C-alpha positions in Angstrom: 8.6 2.9 113.6 8.6 6.6 114.5 8.5 7.7 118.1 4.9 8.5 118.8 5.9 11.1 121.3 8.0 12.9 118.7 5.1 12.8 116.2 2.7 14.3 118.8 5.1 17.0 119.8 6.4 17.9 116.3 3.8 16.7 113.9 4.3 19.5 111.4 8.1 19.0 111.4 7.6 15.2 111.0 5.3 15.7 108.0 7.8 18.1 106.4 10.6 15.6 106.9 8.6 12.8 105.4 7.7 14.9 102.4 11.4 14.8 101.5 10.7 11.1 100.8 7.7 11.9 98.8 5.4 10.6 101.6 2.3 12.6 102.6 1.7 12.1 106.3 -2.0 12.5 107.2 -1.8 14.8 110.2 -5.6 15.0 110.6 -6.0 11.2 110.7 -3.2 10.9 113.2 -4.5 13.6 115.5 -8.0 12.2 115.3 -6.9 8.7 116.3 -4.7 10.1 119.0 -7.5 12.3 120.3 -9.8 9.3 120.3 -7.3 7.3 122.3 -6.7 10.1 124.7 -10.4 10.7 125.3 -11.0 7.0 126.0 -8.1 7.0 128.5 -9.5 10.1 130.2 -13.0 8.7 130.4 -11.6 5.4 131.8 -9.7 7.3 134.5 -12.9 9.2 135.4 -14.9 5.9 135.7 -12.2 4.4 137.8 -12.5 7.3 140.2 -16.3 6.9 140.3 -15.9 3.2 141.0 -13.6 3.9 143.9 -16.1 6.4 145.3 -19.0 4.1 144.8 -17.2 1.3 146.8 -16.9 3.7 149.7 -20.7 4.4 149.7 -21.4 0.9 151.2 -19.9 1.9 154.5 -21.6 5.3 154.5 -25.0 3.7 153.8 -24.5 1.2 156.6 -23.6 4.0 159.0 -26.8 5.9 158.0 -28.9 2.8 159.0 -29.2 0.9 155.7 -28.7 -2.8 156.1 -25.5 -4.3 154.7 -27.4 -6.3 152.1 -29.4 -3.3 150.9 -26.3 -1.1 150.8 -24.4 -3.6 148.7 -27.4 -4.0 146.4 -27.7 -0.3 145.8 -23.9 0.2 145.2 -23.5 -3.0 143.2 -26.0 -1.8 140.7 -24.0 1.4 140.2 -20.7 -0.6 140.0 -22.2 -3.0 137.4 -23.0 0.0 135.2 -19.5 1.4 135.7 -17.9 -1.9 134.9 -19.8 -2.2 131.7 -18.8 1.3 130.7 -15.2 0.6 131.6 -15.3 -2.6 129.4 -16.5 -0.5 126.4 -13.9 2.2 127.0 -11.1 -0.3 127.4 -12.0 -1.8 124.0 -12.3 1.7 122.5 -8.9 2.6 123.8 -7.4 -0.6 122.5 -9.0 -0.1 119.0 -7.6 3.4 118.9 -4.1 2.2 119.9 -4.3 -0.6 117.4 -5.3 1.9 114.7 -2.4 4.2 115.7 0.0 1.3 115.5 -1.3 0.3 112.1 -0.9 3.9 110.9 2.6 4.3 112.2 3.8 0.9 110.9 3.0 2.2 107.4 4.9 5.4 107.9 8.5 5.4 106.6 11.5 6.6 108.5 12.4 10.3 108.4 15.6 11.2 106.4 18.4 12.9 108.2 19.0 16.6 107.5 22.0 16.0 105.3 20.0 13.7 102.9 19.7 15.7 99.6 16.3 16.5 98.2 15.2 14.8 95.0 12.5 12.6 93.5 14.4 9.6 92.0 17.8 8.0 91.5 18.6 10.7 88.9 18.8 13.2 91.9 21.3 11.1 93.9 24.6 12.9 94.5 28.0 11.4 93.8 30.3 11.6 96.7 33.5 10.0 95.3 35.0 7.7 92.7 37.7 5.0 92.9 39.5 3.4 90.0 39.6 4.2 86.3 37.3 2.2 83.9 39.4 0.1 81.6 39.8 1.1 78.0 39.2 -1.9 75.6 40.7 -2.3 72.2 38.1 -5.0 71.2 34.4 -5.3 71.1 33.0 -5.6 74.7 30.7 -8.4 75.5 28.2 -8.4 78.4 28.3 -11.0 81.2 25.6 -13.1 79.5 27.4 -13.5 76.3 30.7 -14.1 78.1 29.3 -16.6 80.5 27.4 -18.6 77.9 30.3 -18.7 75.5 32.5 -20.0 78.3 29.9 -22.7 79.0 29.7 -21.6 82.7 26.5 -19.7 82.7 23.2 -21.2 81.7 19.9 -19.3 81.8 18.0 -21.7 79.5 18.4 -24.7 81.8 17.6 -22.5 84.8 14.4 -21.4 83.1 13.5 -25.0 82.4 14.2 -26.0 86.0 12.3 -23.1 87.5 11.5 -20.1 85.3 12.8 -16.7 84.3 15.3 -14.7 86.4 17.3 -17.7 87.6 20.7 -18.9 86.6 22.8 -22.1 86.6 26.6 -21.9 86.9 29.2 -24.6 86.1 32.8 -25.4 86.9 35.3 -22.6 87.4 32.5 -19.9 87.1 30.6 -21.6 90.0 33.9 -21.8 91.9 34.6 -18.1 91.2 31.2 -17.3 92.7 32.1 -19.3 95.8 35.5 -17.7 96.0 33.9 -14.3 96.2 31.9 -15.3 99.2 34.9 -16.7 100.9 36.9 -13.5 100.2 34.2 -11.3 101.6 33.6 -13.3 104.7 37.3 -13.8 105.5 37.9 -10.0 105.0 35.0 -8.9 107.1 35.7 -11.3 110.0 39.5 -11.2 109.9 40.1 -7.5 109.1 36.9 -5.6 109.8 35.9 -7.2 113.1 32.6 -8.8 112.3 31.3 -12.0 113.9 30.1 -14.5 111.3 26.7 -15.9 111.9 24.5 -18.6 110.2 20.8 -17.9 110.3 17.5 -19.4 109.0 16.6 -18.6 105.4 12.9 -18.7 106.4 11.4 -16.1 108.8 8.1 -15.3 110.4 6.0 -12.1 109.9 7.2 -10.6 113.2 10.8 -10.6 111.9 9.8 -8.9 108.6 7.7 -6.4 110.5 10.7 -5.7 112.7 13.0 -4.6 109.8 10.2 -2.9 107.9 9.4 -5.2 105.0 6.0 -5.8 106.4 3.3 -4.8 106.2 4.0 -2.5 103.3 6.1 -4.6 100.9 4.5 -8.1 101.1 4.2 -8.3 97.4 8.0 -8.3 97.0 8.3 -11.4 99.2 7.9 -15.1 98.6 5.4 -16.4 101.2 5.3 -20.1 101.9 2.0 -21.9 101.4 0.0 -23.2 104.4 -0.7 -21.7 107.8 2.8 -21.3 108.9 3.1 -17.6 108.1 6.6 -18.1 106.9 8.5 -16.2 104.2 11.8 -16.8 102.4 14.2 -14.1 103.4 14.7 -11.1 100.9 18.1 -10.4 102.5 20.1 -11.6 105.5 19.3 -8.2 107.1 16.0 -9.6 108.3 17.2 -12.6 110.4 20.5 -11.0 111.5 18.9 -7.8 112.7 16.2 -9.8 114.5 18.9 -11.4 116.6 18.4 -8.4 118.9 14.6 -8.5 118.9 13.1 -8.3 122.4 16.6 -8.1 123.9 18.3 -5.7 126.3 22.0 -5.9 125.7 24.2 -5.4 128.7 26.9 -2.7 128.3 29.7 -5.1 129.1 28.4 -7.3 126.2 27.8 -4.4 123.9 31.2 -2.8 124.1 31.7 -0.4 121.2 28.8 -2.0 119.3 28.0 -5.3 117.8 29.0 -6.4 114.2 27.7 -9.4 112.4 28.3 -10.7 108.9 26.4 -13.4 107.2 26.2 -15.1 103.8 22.8 -16.2 102.6 20.7 -16.7 99.5 18.1 -13.9 99.0 14.7 -14.4 97.5 12.7 -11.5 95.9 9.7 -11.5 93.7 10.8 -8.2 92.2 7.1 -7.2 91.9 7.9 -3.6 91.6 10.5 -4.0 88.8 8.5 -5.6 86.1 10.4 -5.4 82.8 13.6 -4.1 84.3 17.0 -5.9 83.9 15.4 -9.0 82.5 18.6 -10.0 80.8 21.3 -11.8 82.9 22.1 -11.7 86.6 21.5 -8.1 87.5 18.0 -8.6 88.9 17.1 -12.2 89.9 14.6 -13.9 92.1 17.4 -15.8 93.8 20.8 -14.4 94.5 23.6 -14.5 97.1 24.8 -11.8 99.3 27.2 -11.2 102.2 25.5 -8.9 104.6 27.0 -6.5 107.2 24.9 -5.6 110.2 25.8 -3.3 113.1 24.1 -2.4 116.4 25.5 0.8 118.0 24.8 3.5 120.5 22.8 6.4 119.1 25.7 8.8 119.2 27.9 6.4 117.2 25.6 5.6 114.3 26.7 8.4 112.0 30.4 7.3 112.2 29.3 3.6 112.0 27.6 4.3 108.6 30.9 5.7 107.3 32.9 2.7 108.5 30.4 0.1 107.3 30.4 1.7 103.9 34.2 1.6 103.9 34.1 -2.1 104.7 32.1 -2.8 101.6 34.3 -0.5 99.5 37.4 -2.4 100.7 36.1 -5.5 98.8 35.8 -3.6 95.6 39.3 -2.2 96.0 40.7 -5.6 96.6 39.1 -6.8 93.4 40.3 -3.6 91.6 36.8 -2.9 90.3 36.1 0.8 89.5 33.2 2.2 91.5 31.5 5.3 92.7 29.8 6.2 96.0 26.6 8.1 95.9 24.3 9.5 98.7 20.6 8.7 98.0 18.2 11.6 97.7 15.0 11.6 99.8 12.9 10.2 96.9 15.2 7.2 96.4 15.7 6.4 100.0 14.4 3.1 101.3 11.4 2.8 103.5 13.2 2.2 106.8 16.4 4.1 106.1 17.3 7.6 107.3 20.4 7.8 105.2 21.9 5.5 102.6 25.1 5.3 100.5 25.0 3.3 97.3 28.2 1.8 95.9 27.9 1.5 92.1 30.4 -0.7 90.2 31.4 0.0 86.6 29.9 -2.3 84.1 31.7 -1.9 80.7 28.9 -3.5 78.6 26.4 -1.0 80.0 28.9 1.8 80.0 27.6 2.9 83.3 27.8 2.4 87.1 25.3 0.0 88.7 24.4 -0.6 92.3 26.4 -3.4 94.0 25.8 -2.4 97.7 23.4 -0.2 99.7 24.7 0.8 103.1 22.1 2.4 105.4 21.6 3.9 108.8 18.1 3.2 110.2 18.6 5.1 113.5 16.2 3.7 116.1 13.4 3.0 113.6 13.9 -0.8 113.3 14.9 -1.1 117.0 11.6 0.5 118.1 9.7 -2.0 116.0 11.8 -4.9 117.4 12.3 -3.5 121.0 16.0 -4.0 120.5 17.8 -2.2 123.4 20.9 -1.8 125.4 21.3 -0.8 129.1 23.0 2.5 129.5 25.4 2.1 132.5 25.1 5.8 133.3 21.4 5.7 133.8 20.8 2.0 134.4 17.9 2.3 132.0 17.3 0.4 128.7 17.6 2.6 125.5 16.9 1.8 121.9 19.9 0.7 119.8 20.6 2.1 116.4 20.8 -0.4 113.5 22.8 -0.3 110.3 23.3 -2.7 107.4 24.8 -3.0 104.0 25.8 -5.5 101.3 29.4 -6.5 101.6 28.8 -7.3 98.7 26.0 -8.7 96.4 27.8 -11.7 95.1 26.1 -12.2 91.7 26.6 -8.6 90.7 30.2 -8.8 91.8 30.6 -11.8 89.5 29.0 -9.8 86.7 31.5 -7.0 87.3 34.5 -9.3 87.2 33.4 -11.0 84.0 32.9 -7.7 82.2 35.9 -5.8 83.6 38.4 -8.7 83.3 37.3 -10.1 79.9 39.9 -10.7 77.2 39.7 -10.4 73.4 39.6 -14.2 73.1 36.5 -14.5 75.4 38.5 -15.7 78.4 38.3 -13.9 81.8 41.3 -13.1 83.9 40.8 -14.1 87.6 41.6 -11.1 89.9 44.8 -11.7 91.8 43.2 -11.6 95.2 40.9 -14.5 94.3 43.5 -16.8 92.9 44.3 -18.5 96.3 40.6 -19.4 96.5 40.7 -20.7 92.9 43.5 -23.2 93.3 45.9 -20.9 91.5 43.8 -20.6 88.4 44.7 -17.3 86.7 42.0 -17.3 83.9 38.7 -18.9 83.0 38.5 -20.1 79.4 36.1 -22.2 77.4 38.5 -25.1 77.4 38.1 -25.5 81.1 34.4 -25.8 80.8 34.1 -27.9 77.7 
């Protein structure tokens, strides 16, 4: 959530920054609600002063010869009117504050100054590339044809079990999927300094509001039936970031920042992507991800985004998968993010790069919604943390990239060297292994 003080003081600048995201901030509505709240507060203060003055009148009336009972009766009648007015004004101030909160909860984060202008993913700017796409001397197959021919990928059975946009994996292909998770977690914990955590796969509405999925994006979530108010997680970002909700982290515990990594399934209804990527594993309702989450001091968040993105890139380099890094333009930037790098892996069958990780800096936007803070030892006062996260990586899409980039003319798939220790020494996946 944006800082309401900043919005009040620099409302035109805020509206201009939000326009970079394609969002029209209703200045008049904000100022009207804020004025209503301010007036209710001012009127309340005036009535409190009148109540204090009325209470003093009892003694003055008694001094002038009025009996104590008569003095109380006169003043109590005035106090009763004031109390009734105060009750109304208190409710009016609460209603105005609630309306302001509702308004601000629906306002996205402001992009940083170095975020390029643009309306869609077509306007994203490439920052760098790594690796050269492989040149094939045979007809390329996509991951669906490869996986089904190998007998390790079954969308028909998944559709029978559940429905569209699900997959079943068998044998070495399922093991390859698991090997990717182990490689990612081992690298992020053993090399990059993240603490592995295990979290619930079901969260409440407060958690989703804290990270920005609610109230705006409820249609993209799977909500459990009943009165529990629970949702399946769309990403580990939600439960892991909420580890700091309503907390004040001591500087001694905080150190140079807090880093967490977590593997979870993710569940998304994909309500806004109807008809897109319906073939295969690119866009599914259930998929696996290894998430990276950081909590840092405000002055460290720019550098933290670069390092976190580098940690996701390291996995792609270990797997020797060609990729490119792009900075998202304002129009393609996520609701809560103030800056995002996308890592896009090369998919030969599509002859293009596709997103495999989004790494974002949220500034204090999520922390303000969650009241996630650290105590500054220099001032002794709590200050909002800055939060960051990114996929390190999306496991299913990484599997897709391996199948397509490591495919052979006979339909087998070479296992990347770095994964072989996790695969029991298997160097390739062939149909005979899955027959």
